[in-house]
Amino acid sequence: MTRACGAALVAVSLVLVALCWVLAAPAPASAEGEAVVSTDGVTWTDALTTPLFSPATRWAPGDTRVSSFLVGNRASVRADLAVRVRTEDPDGLVARGDVDLAVRSGTGAWRPLPADGQPHRLPGVVLAAGANDRISVRARFRPASPNRSQLQRLPLTFEVVLSQAGTAAPPGTGTPGLLPGVLPETGGAGLRVLVVGLLLTLLGFLTTLIAARRKDDHDDRHLA
């Protein structure tokens, strides 16, 4: 029988315009603490309590930023690792390709990370029982993004999923929406932690242009 090791959620912000509230909600029949995350490798928790990117950051087209965190396997079995991104994409930034995401383990190759709500396994990444791994997330605001994208919002939640290594089901089997080898949340030793309360906005060049225009107007009035 396939055994789920657990899952932990982390949140990423592009521009934070609201305070961050964190809610921990373990799944039914779960074993708490089997999947943990950390920013410094010292303090391990069920969820990151701070955004991966600075709340003061304002993004402009062409910006690329990378942030990372540690994930720990506290189960008694080796675990495969997958990452899933959840977003409502209310303004269509991901759908239009204005923002794209990538993920990697350690110093490995970057892999595209679709924000489709599905778990995407990192090939060759296996965490031994008690081991840790560094996961990096790269967010890119494409240079060609039009002005309409610069005052819009993109809420993102990243979920790191650990499943018992070597238990992936054959293609086409398993529960829809779940990585093969991961049980539904109603069984197994799963752990789900919810991170909520992040509201994200892309401001881009518009703020800079407005500020520059106001400065020019002020200088013109002063000269007059």
PDB file of C-alpha atoms in Angstrom:
ATOM      1  CA  MET A   1       0.000   0.000   0.000  1.00  0.00           C
ATOM      2  CA  THR A   2       1.320   3.432  -0.934  1.00  0.00           C
ATOM      3  CA  ARG A   3       2.229   5.595   2.026  1.00  0.00           C
ATOM      4  CA  ALA A   4       2.231   9.382   1.965  1.00  0.00           C
ATOM      5  CA  CYS A   5       5.026  11.011   3.958  1.00  0.00           C
ATOM      6  CA  GLY A   6       3.464  14.433   4.100  1.00  0.00           C
ATOM      7  CA  ALA A   7       3.185  17.897   2.667  1.00  0.00           C
ATOM      8  CA  ALA A   8       4.125  21.371   3.766  1.00  0.00           C
ATOM      9  CA  LEU A   9       3.032  24.686   2.333  1.00  0.00           C
ATOM     10  CA  VAL A  10       5.022  27.858   1.836  1.00  0.00           C
ATOM     11  CA  ALA A  11       3.904  31.197   0.446  1.00  0.00           C
ATOM     12  CA  VAL A  12       5.703  33.445  -2.008  1.00  0.00           C
ATOM     13  CA  SER A  13       4.922  37.119  -2.558  1.00  0.00           C
ATOM     14  CA  LEU A  14       5.708  39.372  -5.493  1.00  0.00           C
ATOM     15  CA  VAL A  15       4.570  42.517  -3.712  1.00  0.00           C
ATOM     16  CA  LEU A  16       2.928  42.200  -0.335  1.00  0.00           C
ATOM     17  CA  VAL A  17       0.093  44.671   0.223  1.00  0.00           C
ATOM     18  CA  ALA A  18      -1.511  43.022   3.243  1.00  0.00           C
ATOM     19  CA  LEU A  19      -0.393  41.469   6.486  1.00  0.00           C
ATOM     20  CA  CYS A  20       0.292  37.730   6.488  1.00  0.00           C
ATOM     21  CA  TRP A  21      -1.855  35.404   8.563  1.00  0.00           C
ATOM     22  CA  VAL A  22      -0.791  31.782   8.906  1.00  0.00           C
ATOM     23  CA  LEU A  23      -3.231  28.958   9.644  1.00  0.00           C
ATOM     24  CA  ALA A  24      -2.047  25.426  10.342  1.00  0.00           C
ATOM     25  CA  ALA A  25      -4.599  22.760   9.460  1.00  0.00           C
ATOM     26  CA  PRO A  26      -3.348  19.145   9.655  1.00  0.00           C
ATOM     27  CA  ALA A  27      -5.190  16.645   7.497  1.00  0.00           C
ATOM     28  CA  PRO A  28      -7.484  14.015   9.012  1.00  0.00           C
ATOM     29  CA  ALA A  29      -5.617  10.910  10.224  1.00  0.00           C
ATOM     30  CA  SER A  30      -2.325  12.734   9.778  1.00  0.00           C
ATOM     31  CA  ALA A  31       0.976  12.374  11.575  1.00  0.00           C
ATOM     32  CA  GLU A  32       2.095  15.916  12.349  1.00  0.00           C
ATOM     33  CA  GLY A  33       5.672  17.037  11.810  1.00  0.00           C
ATOM     34  CA  GLU A  34       6.735  14.520   9.145  1.00  0.00           C
ATOM     35  CA  ALA A  35       7.235  17.268   6.554  1.00  0.00           C
ATOM     36  CA  VAL A  36       8.791  20.461   7.909  1.00  0.00           C
ATOM     37  CA  VAL A  37      10.243  23.648   6.434  1.00  0.00           C
ATOM     38  CA  SER A  38      12.840  26.172   7.556  1.00  0.00           C
ATOM     39  CA  THR A  39      14.591  29.302   6.342  1.00  0.00           C
ATOM     40  CA  ASP A  40      17.739  28.929   8.444  1.00  0.00           C
ATOM     41  CA  GLY A  41      18.108  25.196   9.108  1.00  0.00           C
ATOM     42  CA  VAL A  42      17.758  25.799  12.841  1.00  0.00           C
ATOM     43  CA  THR A  43      14.065  26.443  13.420  1.00  0.00           C
ATOM     44  CA  TRP A  44      11.769  23.909  11.748  1.00  0.00           C
ATOM     45  CA  THR A  45       8.016  24.457  11.523  1.00  0.00           C
ATOM     46  CA  ASP A  46       4.956  23.250   9.640  1.00  0.00           C
ATOM     47  CA  ALA A  47       4.914  26.425   7.523  1.00  0.00           C
ATOM     48  CA  LEU A  48       7.058  29.440   6.775  1.00  0.00           C
ATOM     49  CA  THR A  49       5.812  32.456   8.695  1.00  0.00           C
ATOM     50  CA  THR A  50       7.484  35.032   6.440  1.00  0.00           C
ATOM     51  CA  PRO A  51       7.237  35.489   2.663  1.00  0.00           C
ATOM     52  CA  LEU A  52      10.144  34.285   0.561  1.00  0.00           C
ATOM     53  CA  PHE A  53      10.579  37.703  -1.046  1.00  0.00           C
ATOM     54  CA  SER A  54      10.750  41.046   0.756  1.00  0.00           C
ATOM     55  CA  PRO A  55       7.333  42.658   1.331  1.00  0.00           C
ATOM     56  CA  ALA A  56       8.886  45.991   0.288  1.00  0.00           C
ATOM     57  CA  THR A  57       9.817  44.697  -3.167  1.00  0.00           C
ATOM     58  CA  ARG A  58       8.137  46.329  -6.161  1.00  0.00           C
ATOM     59  CA  TRP A  59       8.402  44.369  -9.382  1.00  0.00           C
ATOM     60  CA  ALA A  60       8.910  45.761 -12.874  1.00  0.00           C
ATOM     61  CA  PRO A  61       8.882  43.934 -16.216  1.00  0.00           C
ATOM     62  CA  GLY A  62      12.229  42.207 -16.661  1.00  0.00           C
ATOM     63  CA  ASP A  63      12.761  41.545 -12.958  1.00  0.00           C
ATOM     64  CA  THR A  64      13.879  38.063 -11.888  1.00  0.00           C
ATOM     65  CA  ARG A  65      14.274  37.045  -8.259  1.00  0.00           C
ATOM     66  CA  VAL A  66      15.254  33.826  -6.518  1.00  0.00           C
ATOM     67  CA  SER A  67      14.553  32.757  -2.957  1.00  0.00           C
ATOM     68  CA  SER A  68      14.988  29.458  -1.167  1.00  0.00           C
ATOM     69  CA  PHE A  69      13.982  27.444   1.864  1.00  0.00           C
ATOM     70  CA  LEU A  70      14.770  24.068   3.403  1.00  0.00           C
ATOM     71  CA  VAL A  71      12.436  21.092   3.502  1.00  0.00           C
ATOM     72  CA  GLY A  72      12.999  18.260   5.959  1.00  0.00           C
ATOM     73  CA  ASN A  73      11.812  14.656   5.869  1.00  0.00           C
ATOM     74  CA  ARG A  74      10.960  13.581   9.406  1.00  0.00           C
ATOM     75  CA  ALA A  75       9.287  10.337   8.340  1.00  0.00           C
ATOM     76  CA  SER A  76      10.949   6.957   8.844  1.00  0.00           C
ATOM     77  CA  VAL A  77      11.136   6.236   5.091  1.00  0.00           C
ATOM     78  CA  ARG A  78      12.940   7.697   2.073  1.00  0.00           C
ATOM     79  CA  ALA A  79      10.800  10.204   0.203  1.00  0.00           C
ATOM     80  CA  ASP A  80      10.433  11.569  -3.308  1.00  0.00           C
ATOM     81  CA  LEU A  81       9.847  15.320  -3.539  1.00  0.00           C
ATOM     82  CA  ALA A  82       7.342  17.239  -5.623  1.00  0.00           C
ATOM     83  CA  VAL A  83       6.214  20.867  -5.733  1.00  0.00           C
ATOM     84  CA  ARG A  84       2.724  22.144  -6.470  1.00  0.00           C
ATOM     85  CA  VAL A  85       1.671  25.768  -7.023  1.00  0.00           C
ATOM     86  CA  ARG A  86      -1.828  26.942  -6.244  1.00  0.00           C
ATOM     87  CA  THR A  87      -3.108  30.292  -7.495  1.00  0.00           C
ATOM     88  CA  GLU A  88      -6.443  31.785  -8.444  1.00  0.00           C
ATOM     89  CA  ASP A  89      -4.616  34.034 -10.969  1.00  0.00           C
ATOM     90  CA  PRO A  90      -7.467  36.597 -10.784  1.00  0.00           C
ATOM     91  CA  ASP A  91      -5.915  38.945 -13.343  1.00  0.00           C
ATOM     92  CA  GLY A  92      -4.556  36.277 -15.685  1.00  0.00           C
ATOM     93  CA  LEU A  93      -0.864  37.052 -15.154  1.00  0.00           C
ATOM     94  CA  VAL A  94       0.150  33.388 -15.299  1.00  0.00           C
ATOM     95  CA  ALA A  95      -2.353  32.488 -18.003  1.00  0.00           C
ATOM     96  CA  ARG A  96      -1.018  35.260 -20.272  1.00  0.00           C
ATOM     97  CA  GLY A  97       2.590  34.385 -19.514  1.00  0.00           C
ATOM     98  CA  ASP A  98       3.442  37.694 -17.810  1.00  0.00           C
ATOM     99  CA  VAL A  99       4.882  35.767 -14.848  1.00  0.00           C
ATOM    100  CA  ASP A 100       6.625  32.411 -14.991  1.00  0.00           C
ATOM    101  CA  LEU A 101       8.031  30.225 -12.242  1.00  0.00           C
ATOM    102  CA  ALA A 102      10.837  27.683 -11.954  1.00  0.00           C
ATOM    103  CA  VAL A 103      12.099  25.420  -9.164  1.00  0.00           C
ATOM    104  CA  ARG A 104      15.231  23.440  -8.393  1.00  0.00           C
ATOM    105  CA  SER A 105      16.713  21.267  -5.675  1.00  0.00           C
ATOM    106  CA  GLY A 106      20.124  22.273  -4.341  1.00  0.00           C
ATOM    107  CA  THR A 107      22.315  23.376  -7.251  1.00  0.00           C
ATOM    108  CA  GLY A 108      20.450  21.255  -9.788  1.00  0.00           C
ATOM    109  CA  ALA A 109      18.949  22.398 -13.054  1.00  0.00           C
ATOM    110  CA  TRP A 110      16.022  24.807 -13.059  1.00  0.00           C
ATOM    111  CA  ARG A 111      12.735  23.229 -14.066  1.00  0.00           C
ATOM    112  CA  PRO A 112       9.619  25.089 -15.205  1.00  0.00           C
ATOM    113  CA  LEU A 113       6.911  25.036 -12.557  1.00  0.00           C
ATOM    114  CA  PRO A 114       3.408  25.393 -13.997  1.00  0.00           C
ATOM    115  CA  ALA A 115       0.905  27.041 -11.662  1.00  0.00           C
ATOM    116  CA  ASP A 116      -1.690  24.398 -12.496  1.00  0.00           C
ATOM    117  CA  GLY A 117      -2.399  23.003  -9.037  1.00  0.00           C
ATOM    118  CA  GLN A 118      -0.755  19.678  -9.916  1.00  0.00           C
ATOM    119  CA  PRO A 119       2.287  18.227  -8.093  1.00  0.00           C
ATOM    120  CA  HIS A 120       5.435  18.211 -10.229  1.00  0.00           C
ATOM    121  CA  ARG A 121       8.084  15.759  -9.106  1.00  0.00           C
ATOM    122  CA  LEU A 122      11.745  16.763  -9.137  1.00  0.00           C
ATOM    123  CA  PRO A 123      13.433  13.825 -10.912  1.00  0.00           C
ATOM    124  CA  GLY A 124      16.246  12.182  -9.001  1.00  0.00           C
ATOM    125  CA  VAL A 125      15.510  14.024  -5.755  1.00  0.00           C
ATOM    126  CA  VAL A 126      15.101  11.535  -2.907  1.00  0.00           C
ATOM    127  CA  LEU A 127      15.238  12.579   0.751  1.00  0.00           C
ATOM    128  CA  ALA A 128      16.504   9.989   3.203  1.00  0.00           C
ATOM    129  CA  ALA A 129      14.697   9.661   6.521  1.00  0.00           C
ATOM    130  CA  GLY A 130      15.778  12.623   8.634  1.00  0.00           C
ATOM    131  CA  ALA A 131      17.438  14.408   5.703  1.00  0.00           C
ATOM    132  CA  ASN A 132      16.980  17.990   4.500  1.00  0.00           C
ATOM    133  CA  ASP A 133      17.107  19.596   1.064  1.00  0.00           C
ATOM    134  CA  ARG A 134      17.220  23.190  -0.148  1.00  0.00           C
ATOM    135  CA  ILE A 135      14.495  24.175  -2.593  1.00  0.00           C
ATOM    136  CA  SER A 136      14.873  27.361  -4.640  1.00  0.00           C
ATOM    137  CA  VAL A 137      12.031  29.184  -6.358  1.00  0.00           C
ATOM    138  CA  ARG A 138      12.611  31.590  -9.241  1.00  0.00           C
ATOM    139  CA  ALA A 139       9.962  34.113 -10.274  1.00  0.00           C
ATOM    140  CA  ARG A 140      10.307  36.149 -13.460  1.00  0.00           C
ATOM    141  CA  PHE A 141       8.229  39.118 -14.589  1.00  0.00           C
ATOM    142  CA  ARG A 142       8.715  38.972 -18.341  1.00  0.00           C
ATOM    143  CA  PRO A 143      10.223  42.085 -19.988  1.00  0.00           C
ATOM    144  CA  ALA A 144       7.573  42.203 -22.707  1.00  0.00           C
ATOM    145  CA  SER A 145       4.672  42.314 -20.252  1.00  0.00           C
ATOM    146  CA  PRO A 146       2.354  45.218 -21.169  1.00  0.00           C
ATOM    147  CA  ASN A 147       1.327  48.073 -18.887  1.00  0.00           C
ATOM    148  CA  ARG A 148      -1.932  46.327 -18.045  1.00  0.00           C
ATOM    149  CA  SER A 149       0.010  43.778 -15.995  1.00  0.00           C
ATOM    150  CA  GLN A 150       1.621  46.332 -13.703  1.00  0.00           C
ATOM    151  CA  LEU A 151      -1.266  47.048 -11.351  1.00  0.00           C
ATOM    152  CA  GLN A 152      -2.499  43.507 -10.981  1.00  0.00           C
ATOM    153  CA  ARG A 153      -2.251  40.841  -8.322  1.00  0.00           C
ATOM    154  CA  LEU A 154      -1.111  37.242  -8.168  1.00  0.00           C
ATOM    155  CA  PRO A 155      -1.696  35.183  -5.000  1.00  0.00           C
ATOM    156  CA  LEU A 156       0.595  32.137  -4.934  1.00  0.00           C
ATOM    157  CA  THR A 157       0.917  29.239  -2.521  1.00  0.00           C
ATOM    158  CA  PHE A 158       3.655  26.637  -2.941  1.00  0.00           C
ATOM    159  CA  GLU A 159       3.148  23.129  -1.595  1.00  0.00           C
ATOM    160  CA  VAL A 160       6.069  20.762  -1.074  1.00  0.00           C
ATOM    161  CA  VAL A 161       4.883  17.145  -1.192  1.00  0.00           C
ATOM    162  CA  LEU A 162       6.888  14.189   0.138  1.00  0.00           C
ATOM    163  CA  SER A 163       5.825  10.678  -0.846  1.00  0.00           C
ATOM    164  CA  GLN A 164       7.434   7.346  -0.016  1.00  0.00           C
ATOM    165  CA  ALA A 165      10.241   6.748  -2.503  1.00  0.00           C
ATOM    166  CA  GLY A 166       9.722   4.051  -5.110  1.00  0.00           C
ATOM    167  CA  THR A 167       5.956   3.839  -4.732  1.00  0.00           C
ATOM    168  CA  ALA A 168       4.862   5.811  -7.773  1.00  0.00           C
ATOM    169  CA  ALA A 169       1.885   4.240  -9.506  1.00  0.00           C
ATOM    170  CA  PRO A 170       2.001   3.371 -13.220  1.00  0.00           C
ATOM    171  CA  PRO A 171       0.935   6.155 -15.616  1.00  0.00           C
ATOM    172  CA  GLY A 172      -2.806   6.669 -15.694  1.00  0.00           C
ATOM    173  CA  THR A 173      -3.411   5.245 -12.225  1.00  0.00           C
ATOM    174  CA  GLY A 174      -3.835   6.801  -8.825  1.00  0.00           C
ATOM    175  CA  THR A 175      -6.114   9.522  -7.547  1.00  0.00           C
ATOM    176  CA  PRO A 176      -6.827  12.365 -10.013  1.00  0.00           C
ATOM    177  CA  GLY A 177      -5.037  15.549  -8.982  1.00  0.00           C
ATOM    178  CA  LEU A 178      -2.488  13.736  -6.833  1.00  0.00           C
ATOM    179  CA  LEU A 179       1.050  12.749  -7.650  1.00  0.00           C
ATOM    180  CA  PRO A 180       1.215   8.954  -8.074  1.00  0.00           C
ATOM    181  CA  GLY A 181       2.397   7.567  -4.767  1.00  0.00           C
ATOM    182  CA  VAL A 182       0.569  10.143  -2.639  1.00  0.00           C
ATOM    183  CA  LEU A 183      -2.629   9.153  -0.878  1.00  0.00           C
ATOM    184  CA  PRO A 184      -5.677  11.395  -0.533  1.00  0.00           C
ATOM    185  CA  GLU A 185      -5.684  13.457   2.642  1.00  0.00           C
ATOM    186  CA  THR A 186      -8.226  11.250   4.371  1.00  0.00           C
ATOM    187  CA  GLY A 187      -5.691   8.448   4.891  1.00  0.00           C
ATOM    188  CA  GLY A 188      -2.041   7.641   5.309  1.00  0.00           C
ATOM    189  CA  ALA A 189       0.413   9.705   7.296  1.00  0.00           C
ATOM    190  CA  GLY A 190      -0.144  12.938   5.418  1.00  0.00           C
ATOM    191  CA  LEU A 191       0.291  16.483   6.642  1.00  0.00           C
ATOM    192  CA  ARG A 192      -1.145  19.598   5.085  1.00  0.00           C
ATOM    193  CA  VAL A 193      -0.430  23.056   6.346  1.00  0.00           C
ATOM    194  CA  LEU A 194      -2.305  26.028   4.968  1.00  0.00           C
ATOM    195  CA  VAL A 195      -0.724  29.422   4.574  1.00  0.00           C
ATOM    196  CA  VAL A 196      -3.282  32.149   3.964  1.00  0.00           C
ATOM    197  CA  GLY A 197      -3.619  35.894   4.012  1.00  0.00           C
ATOM    198  CA  LEU A 198      -1.149  36.939   1.309  1.00  0.00           C
ATOM    199  CA  LEU A 199      -2.420  39.420  -1.248  1.00  0.00           C
ATOM    200  CA  LEU A 200       0.009  40.083  -4.051  1.00  0.00           C
ATOM    201  CA  THR A 201       0.247  42.923  -6.544  1.00  0.00           C
ATOM    202  CA  LEU A 202       2.566  43.809  -9.392  1.00  0.00           C
ATOM    203  CA  LEU A 203       3.195  47.563  -9.550  1.00  0.00           C
ATOM    204  CA  GLY A 204       6.002  47.710 -12.119  1.00  0.00           C
ATOM    205  CA  PHE A 205       7.120  50.841 -13.901  1.00  0.00           C
ATOM    206  CA  LEU A 206       3.857  52.741 -13.484  1.00  0.00           C
ATOM    207  CA  THR A 207       4.717  53.930  -9.974  1.00  0.00           C
ATOM    208  CA  THR A 208       8.133  55.136 -11.131  1.00  0.00           C
ATOM    209  CA  LEU A 209       6.643  56.961 -14.102  1.00  0.00           C
ATOM    210  CA  ILE A 210       4.040  58.691 -11.941  1.00  0.00           C
ATOM    211  CA  ALA A 211       6.697  59.757  -9.436  1.00  0.00           C
ATOM    212  CA  ALA A 212       8.936  61.070 -12.212  1.00  0.00           C
ATOM    213  CA  ARG A 213       6.048  62.953 -13.803  1.00  0.00           C
ATOM    214  CA  ARG A 214       5.168  64.602 -10.511  1.00  0.00           C
ATOM    215  CA  LYS A 215       8.793  65.642 -10.058  1.00  0.00           C
ATOM    216  CA  ASP A 216       8.870  67.147 -13.556  1.00  0.00           C
ATOM    217  CA  ASP A 217       5.635  69.042 -12.893  1.00  0.00           C
ATOM    218  CA  HIS A 218       7.072  70.363  -9.623  1.00  0.00           C
ATOM    219  CA  ASP A 219      10.289  71.477 -11.353  1.00  0.00           C
ATOM    220  CA  ASP A 220       8.304  73.203 -14.110  1.00  0.00           C
ATOM    221  CA  ARG A 221       6.211  75.122 -11.579  1.00  0.00           C
ATOM    222  CA  HIS A 222       9.362  76.106  -9.667  1.00  0.00           C
ATOM    223  CA  LEU A 223      11.030  77.440 -12.812  1.00  0.00           C
ATOM    224  CA  ALA A 224       7.891  79.350 -13.736  1.00  0.00           C
TER     225      ALA A 224
END
